[in-house]
Structures are given as C-alpha cells and as structure tokens.
mmCIF file of C-alpha atoms in Angstrom:
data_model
loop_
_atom_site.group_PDB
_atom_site.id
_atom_site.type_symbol
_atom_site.label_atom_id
_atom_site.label_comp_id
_atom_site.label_asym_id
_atom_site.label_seq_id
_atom_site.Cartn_x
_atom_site.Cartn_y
_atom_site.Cartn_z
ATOM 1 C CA UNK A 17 15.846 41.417 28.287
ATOM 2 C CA UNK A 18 16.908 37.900 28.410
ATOM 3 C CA UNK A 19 14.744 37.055 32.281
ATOM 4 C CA UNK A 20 11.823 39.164 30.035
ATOM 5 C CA UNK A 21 11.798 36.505 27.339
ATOM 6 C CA UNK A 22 12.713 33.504 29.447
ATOM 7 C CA UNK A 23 9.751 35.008 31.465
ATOM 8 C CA UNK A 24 7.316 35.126 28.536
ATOM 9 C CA UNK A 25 8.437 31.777 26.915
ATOM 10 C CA UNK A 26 7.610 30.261 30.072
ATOM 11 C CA UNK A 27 3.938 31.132 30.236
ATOM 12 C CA UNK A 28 3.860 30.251 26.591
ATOM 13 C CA UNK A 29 4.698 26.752 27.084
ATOM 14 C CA UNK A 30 1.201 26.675 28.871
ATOM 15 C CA UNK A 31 -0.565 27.414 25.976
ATOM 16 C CA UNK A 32 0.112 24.293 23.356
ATOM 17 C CA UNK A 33 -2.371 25.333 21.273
ATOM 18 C CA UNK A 34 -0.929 28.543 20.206
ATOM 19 C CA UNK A 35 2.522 26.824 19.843
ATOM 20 C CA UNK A 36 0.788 24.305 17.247
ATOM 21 C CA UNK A 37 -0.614 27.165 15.334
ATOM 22 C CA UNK A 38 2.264 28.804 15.077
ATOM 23 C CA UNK A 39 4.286 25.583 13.931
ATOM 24 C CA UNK A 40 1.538 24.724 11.268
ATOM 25 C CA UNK A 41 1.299 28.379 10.052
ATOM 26 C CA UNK A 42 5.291 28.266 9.598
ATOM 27 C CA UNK A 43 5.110 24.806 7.642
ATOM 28 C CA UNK A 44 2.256 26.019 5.517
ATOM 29 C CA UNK A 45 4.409 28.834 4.374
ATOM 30 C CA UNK A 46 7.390 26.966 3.806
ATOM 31 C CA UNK A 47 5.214 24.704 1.523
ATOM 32 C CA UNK A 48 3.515 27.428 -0.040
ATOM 33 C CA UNK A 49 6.607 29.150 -1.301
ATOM 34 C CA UNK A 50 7.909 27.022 -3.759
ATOM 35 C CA UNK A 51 4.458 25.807 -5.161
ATOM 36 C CA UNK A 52 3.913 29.630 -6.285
ATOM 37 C CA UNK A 53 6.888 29.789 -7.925
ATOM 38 C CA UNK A 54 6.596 28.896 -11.700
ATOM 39 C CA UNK A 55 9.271 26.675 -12.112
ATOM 40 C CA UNK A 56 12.953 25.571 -10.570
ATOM 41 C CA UNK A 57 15.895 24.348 -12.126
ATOM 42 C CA UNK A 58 17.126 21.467 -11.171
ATOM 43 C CA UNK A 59 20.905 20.231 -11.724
ATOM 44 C CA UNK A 60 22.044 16.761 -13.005
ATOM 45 C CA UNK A 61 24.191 16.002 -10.359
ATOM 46 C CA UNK A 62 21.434 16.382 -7.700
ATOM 47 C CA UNK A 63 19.559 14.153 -9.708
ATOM 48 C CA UNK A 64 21.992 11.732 -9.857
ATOM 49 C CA UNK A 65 21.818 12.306 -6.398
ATOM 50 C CA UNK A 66 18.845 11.335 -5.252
ATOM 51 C CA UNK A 67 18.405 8.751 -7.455
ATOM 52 C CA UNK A 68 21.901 7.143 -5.940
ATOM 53 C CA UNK A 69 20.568 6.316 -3.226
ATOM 54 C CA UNK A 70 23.586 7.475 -1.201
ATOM 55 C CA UNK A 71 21.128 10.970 0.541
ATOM 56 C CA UNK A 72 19.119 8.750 2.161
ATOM 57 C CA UNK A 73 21.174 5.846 3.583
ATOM 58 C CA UNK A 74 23.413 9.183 5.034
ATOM 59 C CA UNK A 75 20.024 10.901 6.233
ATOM 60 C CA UNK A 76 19.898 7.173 8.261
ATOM 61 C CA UNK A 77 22.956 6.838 9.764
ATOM 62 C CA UNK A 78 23.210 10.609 10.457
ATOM 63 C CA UNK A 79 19.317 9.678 12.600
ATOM 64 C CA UNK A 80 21.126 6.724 14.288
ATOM 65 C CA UNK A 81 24.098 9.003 15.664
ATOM 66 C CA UNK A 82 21.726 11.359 17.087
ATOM 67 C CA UNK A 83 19.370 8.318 18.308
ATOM 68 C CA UNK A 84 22.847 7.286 20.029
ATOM 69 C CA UNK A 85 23.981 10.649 21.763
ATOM 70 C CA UNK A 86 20.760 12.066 22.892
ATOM 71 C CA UNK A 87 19.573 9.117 24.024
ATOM 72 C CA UNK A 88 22.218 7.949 26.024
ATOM 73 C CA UNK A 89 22.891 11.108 27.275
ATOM 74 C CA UNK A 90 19.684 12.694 28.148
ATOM 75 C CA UNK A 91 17.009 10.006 28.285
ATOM 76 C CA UNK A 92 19.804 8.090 30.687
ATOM 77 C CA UNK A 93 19.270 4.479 27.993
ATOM 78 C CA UNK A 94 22.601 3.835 26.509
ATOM 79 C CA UNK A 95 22.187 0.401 26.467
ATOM 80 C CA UNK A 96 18.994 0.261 25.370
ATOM 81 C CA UNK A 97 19.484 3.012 22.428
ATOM 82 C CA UNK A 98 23.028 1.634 21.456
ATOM 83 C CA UNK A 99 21.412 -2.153 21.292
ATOM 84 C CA UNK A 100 18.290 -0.331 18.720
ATOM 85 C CA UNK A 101 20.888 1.707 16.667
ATOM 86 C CA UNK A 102 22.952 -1.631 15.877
ATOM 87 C CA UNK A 103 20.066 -3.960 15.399
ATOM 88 C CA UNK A 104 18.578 -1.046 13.213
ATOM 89 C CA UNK A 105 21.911 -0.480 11.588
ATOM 90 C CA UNK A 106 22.608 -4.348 10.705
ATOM 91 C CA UNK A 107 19.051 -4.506 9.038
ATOM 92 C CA UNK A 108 19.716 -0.906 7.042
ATOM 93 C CA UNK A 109 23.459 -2.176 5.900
ATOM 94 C CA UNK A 110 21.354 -5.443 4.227
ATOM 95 C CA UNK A 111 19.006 -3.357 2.766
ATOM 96 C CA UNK A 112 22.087 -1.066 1.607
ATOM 97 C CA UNK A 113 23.909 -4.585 -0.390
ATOM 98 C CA UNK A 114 20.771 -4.841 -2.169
ATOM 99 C CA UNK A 115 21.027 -1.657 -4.064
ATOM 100 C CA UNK A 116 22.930 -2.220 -6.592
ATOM 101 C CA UNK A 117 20.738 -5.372 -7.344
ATOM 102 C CA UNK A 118 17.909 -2.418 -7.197
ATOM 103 C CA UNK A 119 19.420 -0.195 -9.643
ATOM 104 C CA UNK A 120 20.060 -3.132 -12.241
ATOM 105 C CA UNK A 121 16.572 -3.744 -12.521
ATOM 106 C CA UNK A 122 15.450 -0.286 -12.031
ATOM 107 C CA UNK A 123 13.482 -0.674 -8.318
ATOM 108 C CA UNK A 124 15.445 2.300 -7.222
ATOM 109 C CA UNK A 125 12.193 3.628 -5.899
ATOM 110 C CA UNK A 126 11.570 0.664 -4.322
ATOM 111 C CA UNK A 127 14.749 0.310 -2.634
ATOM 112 C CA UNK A 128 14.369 4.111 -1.363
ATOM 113 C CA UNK A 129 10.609 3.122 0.282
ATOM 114 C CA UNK A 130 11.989 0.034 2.035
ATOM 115 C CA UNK A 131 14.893 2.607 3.516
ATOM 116 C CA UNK A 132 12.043 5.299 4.369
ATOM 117 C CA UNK A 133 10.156 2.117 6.046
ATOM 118 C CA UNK A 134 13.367 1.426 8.443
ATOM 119 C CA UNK A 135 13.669 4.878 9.512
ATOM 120 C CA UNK A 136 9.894 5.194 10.603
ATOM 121 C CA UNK A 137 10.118 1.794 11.958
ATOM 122 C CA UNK A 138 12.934 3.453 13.947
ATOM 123 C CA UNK A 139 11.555 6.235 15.343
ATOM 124 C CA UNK A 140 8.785 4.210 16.455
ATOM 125 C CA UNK A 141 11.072 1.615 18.388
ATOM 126 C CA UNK A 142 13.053 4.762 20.226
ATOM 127 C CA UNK A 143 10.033 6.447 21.626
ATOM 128 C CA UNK A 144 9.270 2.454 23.131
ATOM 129 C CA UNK A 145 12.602 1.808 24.240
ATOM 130 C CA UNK A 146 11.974 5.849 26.119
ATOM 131 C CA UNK A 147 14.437 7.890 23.872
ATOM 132 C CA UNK A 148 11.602 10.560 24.072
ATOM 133 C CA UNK A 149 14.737 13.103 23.477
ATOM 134 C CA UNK A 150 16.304 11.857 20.485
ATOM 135 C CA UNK A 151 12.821 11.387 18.652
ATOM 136 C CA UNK A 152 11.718 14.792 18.934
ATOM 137 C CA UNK A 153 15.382 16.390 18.447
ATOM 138 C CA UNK A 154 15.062 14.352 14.981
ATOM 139 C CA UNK A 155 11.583 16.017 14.232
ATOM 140 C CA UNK A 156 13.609 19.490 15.019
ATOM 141 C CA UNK A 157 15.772 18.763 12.178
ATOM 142 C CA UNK A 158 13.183 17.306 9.771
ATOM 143 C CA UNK A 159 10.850 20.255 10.254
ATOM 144 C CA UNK A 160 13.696 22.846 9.940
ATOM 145 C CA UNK A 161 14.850 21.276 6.999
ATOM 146 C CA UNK A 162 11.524 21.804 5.334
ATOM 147 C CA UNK A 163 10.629 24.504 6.397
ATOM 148 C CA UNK A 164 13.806 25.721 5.406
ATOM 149 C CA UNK A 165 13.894 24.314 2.107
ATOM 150 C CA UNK A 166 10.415 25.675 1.468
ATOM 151 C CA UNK A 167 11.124 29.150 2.101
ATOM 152 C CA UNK A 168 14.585 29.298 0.408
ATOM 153 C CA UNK A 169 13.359 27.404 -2.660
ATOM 154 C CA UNK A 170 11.002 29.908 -3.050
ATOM 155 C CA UNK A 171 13.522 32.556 -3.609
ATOM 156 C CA UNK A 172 16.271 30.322 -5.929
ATOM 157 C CA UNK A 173 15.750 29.724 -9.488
ATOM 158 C CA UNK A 174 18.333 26.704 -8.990
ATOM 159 C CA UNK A 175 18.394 23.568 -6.345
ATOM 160 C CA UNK A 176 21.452 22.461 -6.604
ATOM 161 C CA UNK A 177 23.782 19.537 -4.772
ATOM 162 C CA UNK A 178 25.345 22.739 -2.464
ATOM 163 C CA UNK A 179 21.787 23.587 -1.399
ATOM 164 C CA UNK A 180 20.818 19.995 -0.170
ATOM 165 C CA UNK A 181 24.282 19.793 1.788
ATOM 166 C CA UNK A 182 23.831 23.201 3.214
ATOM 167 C CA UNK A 183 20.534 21.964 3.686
ATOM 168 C CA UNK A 184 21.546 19.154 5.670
ATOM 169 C CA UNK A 185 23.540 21.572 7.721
ATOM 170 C CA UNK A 186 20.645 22.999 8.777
ATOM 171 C CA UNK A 187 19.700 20.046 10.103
ATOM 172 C CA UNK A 188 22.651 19.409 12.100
ATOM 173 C CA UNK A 189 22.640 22.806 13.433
ATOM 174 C CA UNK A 190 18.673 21.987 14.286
ATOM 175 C CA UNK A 191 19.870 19.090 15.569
ATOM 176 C CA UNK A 192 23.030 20.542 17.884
ATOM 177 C CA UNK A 193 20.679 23.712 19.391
ATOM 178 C CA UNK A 194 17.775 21.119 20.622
ATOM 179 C CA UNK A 195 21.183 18.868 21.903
ATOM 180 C CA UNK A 196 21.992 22.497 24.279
ATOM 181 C CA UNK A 197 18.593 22.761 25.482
ATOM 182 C CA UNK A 198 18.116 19.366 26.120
ATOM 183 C CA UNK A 199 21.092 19.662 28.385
ATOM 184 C CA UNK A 200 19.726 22.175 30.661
ATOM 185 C CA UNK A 201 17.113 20.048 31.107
ATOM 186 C CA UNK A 202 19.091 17.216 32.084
ATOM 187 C CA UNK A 203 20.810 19.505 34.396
ATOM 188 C CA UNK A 204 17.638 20.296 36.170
ATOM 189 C CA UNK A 205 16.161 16.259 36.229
ATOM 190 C CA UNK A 206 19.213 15.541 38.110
ATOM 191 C CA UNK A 207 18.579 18.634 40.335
ATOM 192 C CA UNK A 208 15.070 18.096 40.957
ATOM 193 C CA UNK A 209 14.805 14.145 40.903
ATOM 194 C CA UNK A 210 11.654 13.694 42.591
ATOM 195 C CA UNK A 211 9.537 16.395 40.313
ATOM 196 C CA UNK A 212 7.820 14.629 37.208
ATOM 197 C CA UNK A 213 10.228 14.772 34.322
ATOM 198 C CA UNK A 214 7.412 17.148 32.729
ATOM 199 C CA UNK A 215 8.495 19.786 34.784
ATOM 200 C CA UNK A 216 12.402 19.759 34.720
ATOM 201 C CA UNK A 217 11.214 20.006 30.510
ATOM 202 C CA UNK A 218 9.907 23.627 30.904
ATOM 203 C CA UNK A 219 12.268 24.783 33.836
ATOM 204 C CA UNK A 220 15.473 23.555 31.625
ATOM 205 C CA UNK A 221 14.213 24.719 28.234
ATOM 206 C CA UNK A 222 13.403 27.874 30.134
ATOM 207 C CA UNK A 223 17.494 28.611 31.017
ATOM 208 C CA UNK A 224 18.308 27.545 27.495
ATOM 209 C CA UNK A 225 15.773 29.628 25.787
ATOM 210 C CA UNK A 226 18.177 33.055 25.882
ATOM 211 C CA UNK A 227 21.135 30.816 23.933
ATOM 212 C CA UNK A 228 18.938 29.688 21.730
ATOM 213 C CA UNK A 229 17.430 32.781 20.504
ATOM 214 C CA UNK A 230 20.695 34.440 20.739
ATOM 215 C CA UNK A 231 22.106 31.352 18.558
ATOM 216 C CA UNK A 232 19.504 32.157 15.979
ATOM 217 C CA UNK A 233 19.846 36.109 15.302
ATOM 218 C CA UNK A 234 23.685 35.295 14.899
ATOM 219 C CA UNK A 235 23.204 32.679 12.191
ATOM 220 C CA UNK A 236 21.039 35.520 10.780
ATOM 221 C CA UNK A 237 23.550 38.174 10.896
ATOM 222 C CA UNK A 238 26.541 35.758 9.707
ATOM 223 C CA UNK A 239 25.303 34.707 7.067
ATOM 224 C CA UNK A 240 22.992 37.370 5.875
ATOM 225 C CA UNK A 241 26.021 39.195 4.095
ATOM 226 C CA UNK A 242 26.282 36.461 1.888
ATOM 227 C CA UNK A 243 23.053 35.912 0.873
ATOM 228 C CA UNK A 244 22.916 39.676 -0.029
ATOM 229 C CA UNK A 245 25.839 40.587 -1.443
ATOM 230 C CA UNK A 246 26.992 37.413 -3.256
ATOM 231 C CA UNK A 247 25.698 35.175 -5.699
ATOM 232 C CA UNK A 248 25.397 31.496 -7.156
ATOM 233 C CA UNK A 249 25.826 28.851 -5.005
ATOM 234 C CA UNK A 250 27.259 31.276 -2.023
ATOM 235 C CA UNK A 251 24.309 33.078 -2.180
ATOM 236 C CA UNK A 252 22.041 29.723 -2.180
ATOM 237 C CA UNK A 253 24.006 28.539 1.146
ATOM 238 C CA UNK A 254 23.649 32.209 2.523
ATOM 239 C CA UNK A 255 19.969 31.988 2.064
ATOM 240 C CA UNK A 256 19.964 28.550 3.530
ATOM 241 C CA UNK A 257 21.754 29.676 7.127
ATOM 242 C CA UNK A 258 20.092 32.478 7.052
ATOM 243 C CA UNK A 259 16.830 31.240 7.238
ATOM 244 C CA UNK A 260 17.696 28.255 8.777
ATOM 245 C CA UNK A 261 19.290 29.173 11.790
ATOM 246 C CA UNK A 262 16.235 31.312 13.361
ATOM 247 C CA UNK A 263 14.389 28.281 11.684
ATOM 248 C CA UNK A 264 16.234 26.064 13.774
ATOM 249 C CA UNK A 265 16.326 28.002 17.062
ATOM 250 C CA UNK A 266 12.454 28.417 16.798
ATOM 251 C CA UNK A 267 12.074 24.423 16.314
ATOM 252 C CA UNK A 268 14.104 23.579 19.202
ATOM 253 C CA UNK A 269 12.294 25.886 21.613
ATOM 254 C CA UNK A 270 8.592 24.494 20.311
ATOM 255 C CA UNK A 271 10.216 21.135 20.880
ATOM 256 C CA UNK A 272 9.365 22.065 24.495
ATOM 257 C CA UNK A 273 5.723 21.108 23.875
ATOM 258 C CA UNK A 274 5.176 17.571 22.546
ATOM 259 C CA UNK A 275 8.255 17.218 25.378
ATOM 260 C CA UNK A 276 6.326 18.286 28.319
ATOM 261 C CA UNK A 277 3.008 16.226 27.097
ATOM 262 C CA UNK A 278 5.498 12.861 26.789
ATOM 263 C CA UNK A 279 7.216 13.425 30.408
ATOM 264 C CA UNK A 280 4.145 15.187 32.112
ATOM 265 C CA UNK A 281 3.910 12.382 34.390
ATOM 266 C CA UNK A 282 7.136 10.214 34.207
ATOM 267 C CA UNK A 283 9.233 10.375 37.279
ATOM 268 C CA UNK A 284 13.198 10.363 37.384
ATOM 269 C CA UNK A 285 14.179 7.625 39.669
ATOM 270 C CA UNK A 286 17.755 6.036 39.873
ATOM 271 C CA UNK A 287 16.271 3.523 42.479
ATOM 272 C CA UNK A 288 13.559 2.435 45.110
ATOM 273 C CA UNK A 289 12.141 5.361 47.176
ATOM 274 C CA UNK A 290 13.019 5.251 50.772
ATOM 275 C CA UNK A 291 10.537 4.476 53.276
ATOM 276 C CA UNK A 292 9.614 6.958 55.232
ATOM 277 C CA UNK A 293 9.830 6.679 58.980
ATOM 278 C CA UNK A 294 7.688 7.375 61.448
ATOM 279 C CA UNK A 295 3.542 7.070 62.025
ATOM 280 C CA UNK A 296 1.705 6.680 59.302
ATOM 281 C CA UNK A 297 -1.154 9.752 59.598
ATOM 282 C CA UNK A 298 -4.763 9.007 58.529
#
C-alpha cells in the first residue's frame, strides 16, 4: 500500500495545478468555518494576550530557529542563515525595548505592524541568501495553523489561551514533519549530486511521503479520543491535533510543489566540475 501511494503521489507532483486547487479549496474552508458561525467567545487572558505583544515576538524567534536548522542543514548555508538570523534578531530585540514605550502611549498596534514588517522582511532575505527550505517549511506551519484554526474554530464556542498554544503546536508539528521530508531529500542531493536539485525534491519527498501520511492518521487517532469523549479545554486541544496533524502531514507533502519550481534548475555542486578527458566530439 505504501509503494501504491508513494507511486501515485509521485505522478501527482506533475500536476501543480491540481495541488494548488486542492490547497486553495482547503484554505477556503478553513476560512469559511468560523465566518458561518454566529459568534465566539473570546477569553480575557487571550486578549491580554495578543495585545502583550509577547505571541508575536515568540512566533519570531520560533521563525528564526527554524530559519537556523533547516537552513543550515538542508539548504547546506549555515553561515549565511546563522549571519541573517542574528542581524534579523539584533534589529527584532530593538524593536522588542521599544514596547513598553508602545504600550504607554497606546501604539500597541503599531508596534505589532513594525514586528509583522521584520518577519516578511525576513522571509524575503532567506529565499536571497538560498534557504529555499526553511521558507517554505515556515509557510507549512503558517498554512496549517490557519487552516487549522479555521476549521476548529468553527466547531468551539470558546478561543481560549490553550487553543492558541495547542495551536502553535500545530505549527511545530507542521514544522518537524516538513523537517523529515526535507531530510530524505537531502539524502538523495547528496546521492545524486549532479541531477538538478529539482529532482532529488520529488525523489526524496517521494520516500518520505509513507511517514508522513502515516504521521498524520496517528495524530488523528491519538487525539481523536479526546476531542470526543472529553470536554473544555481538553476537548479544544483534542480538536486542534486532531485536525491538525493530517493538516500538517498534507502541508508538508504539497510543500513538494513550490519546492520543485524553486530547485527545477539549481545544481548541487560542492566544487568545480572536472574536466573531462579525452577528444572533444563535434
């Protein structure tokens, strides 16, 4: 079974287009959930917060560690991600002394667009510096995370601070699967070094595609007892994993598109080719 849909994932990495539908038709309905649902209630001590501050500054350091790992370790630019995260991280811990300045003169929101600002400015410097890897293992997480949150929310009458940490989980979990696949294709760019990167994408994602899948149906089962048979907040971080985790699995192995279109034709060289010998042949 596992060859059959290693098989069958393969051929649908040829087809982008239907991968892209199938990503927008899963975001649509994780936005469309909560906006039918009349109304949620939302606790004071999630607004307290968001409006601390504290969410997002983690949501940026938590993006620099994965800029860090993945991209020294699969895009094979330590020194060029670890230089970006500190530079990035010097400039985000200024930002982060001014926000108690924000707070006393209420520019909270201000404060909170200037953070959103690094992080894009972020993600665009690691896709120049060639972290390729840790930018779209990031966009796993983000679109789990709402996708996630969509669907879930749609089903709570309460959002709670549990439900954004479990929510975060998801992220990391999103975050750790596209790690495992991006592994096997590491594996297979040091196997095959003289194939275009583009190619070592689908071959590796390809061998990591059974874990993956298997990874999701057992966050499914796991935590599908608790989202059944329990209730309050265990029941809210039930339905989080729950949905998550396939969530997660499915973002990771889509990941394999926008991969294979930014690596189609980037070779993996450690050095020089060696001349051939011999004639040259008209």
């Amino acid at each position: 079974m596992a060859n059959n849909l290693a098989s069958y994932y393969g051929k649908l990495t040829d087809r982008p287009g239907l991968v892209y539908a199938f990503a927008v038709l899963l975001a649509v309905s994780g936005i469309a959930s909560p906006a039918l649902k009349a109304e949620h209630a939302v606790t004071d001590g999630l607004v307290a917060l968001l409006l601390s501050g504290d969410l997002l500054y983690g949501l940026f350091l938590i993006m620099l560690i994965v800029l860090v790992i993945i991209g020294a370790r699969i895009d094979d630019r330590p020194g060029k991600s670890i230089a970006l995260t500190l530079g990035v991280l010097a400039a985000g811990s200024i930002v982060r002394l001014l926000l108690p300045f924000a707070r006393s003169i209420d520019w909270l929101g201000e404060w909170n667009g200037m953070m959103i600002g690094i992080m894009i400015i972020t993600l665009y410097l690691s896709l120049r510096v060639g972290a390729r890897f840790a930018v779209v293992a990031m966009g796993c997480a983000l679109y789990a995370m709402i996708v996630t949150a969509g669907i879930t929310f749609g089903l709570v009458d309460r959002i709670s601070v549990s439900s954004i940490l479990a929510l975060m989980a998801v992220g990391a979990l999103a975050v750790v699967m596209a790690f495992l696949g991006y592994s096997q294709v590491r594996s297979q760019m040091e196997a095959a070094r003289r194939e275009p990167v583009g190619r070592s994408v689908r071959v590796g994602m390809s061998r990591a595609m059974p874990f993956l899948f298997l990874a999701g149906v057992a966050a499914l089962l796991i935590a599908a007892p608790l989202a059944v048979a329990a209730d309050g907040p265990p029941r809210d971080f039930g339905l989080l994993v729950m949905i998550g985790g396939p969530v997660a699995a499915l973002a990771a192995l889509m990941s394999v598109v926008p991969l294979v279109s930014m690596t189609q034709n980037v070779p993996f060289e450690t050095g020089a080719p060696a001349r051939r010998g011999g004639r040259r042949q008209r």
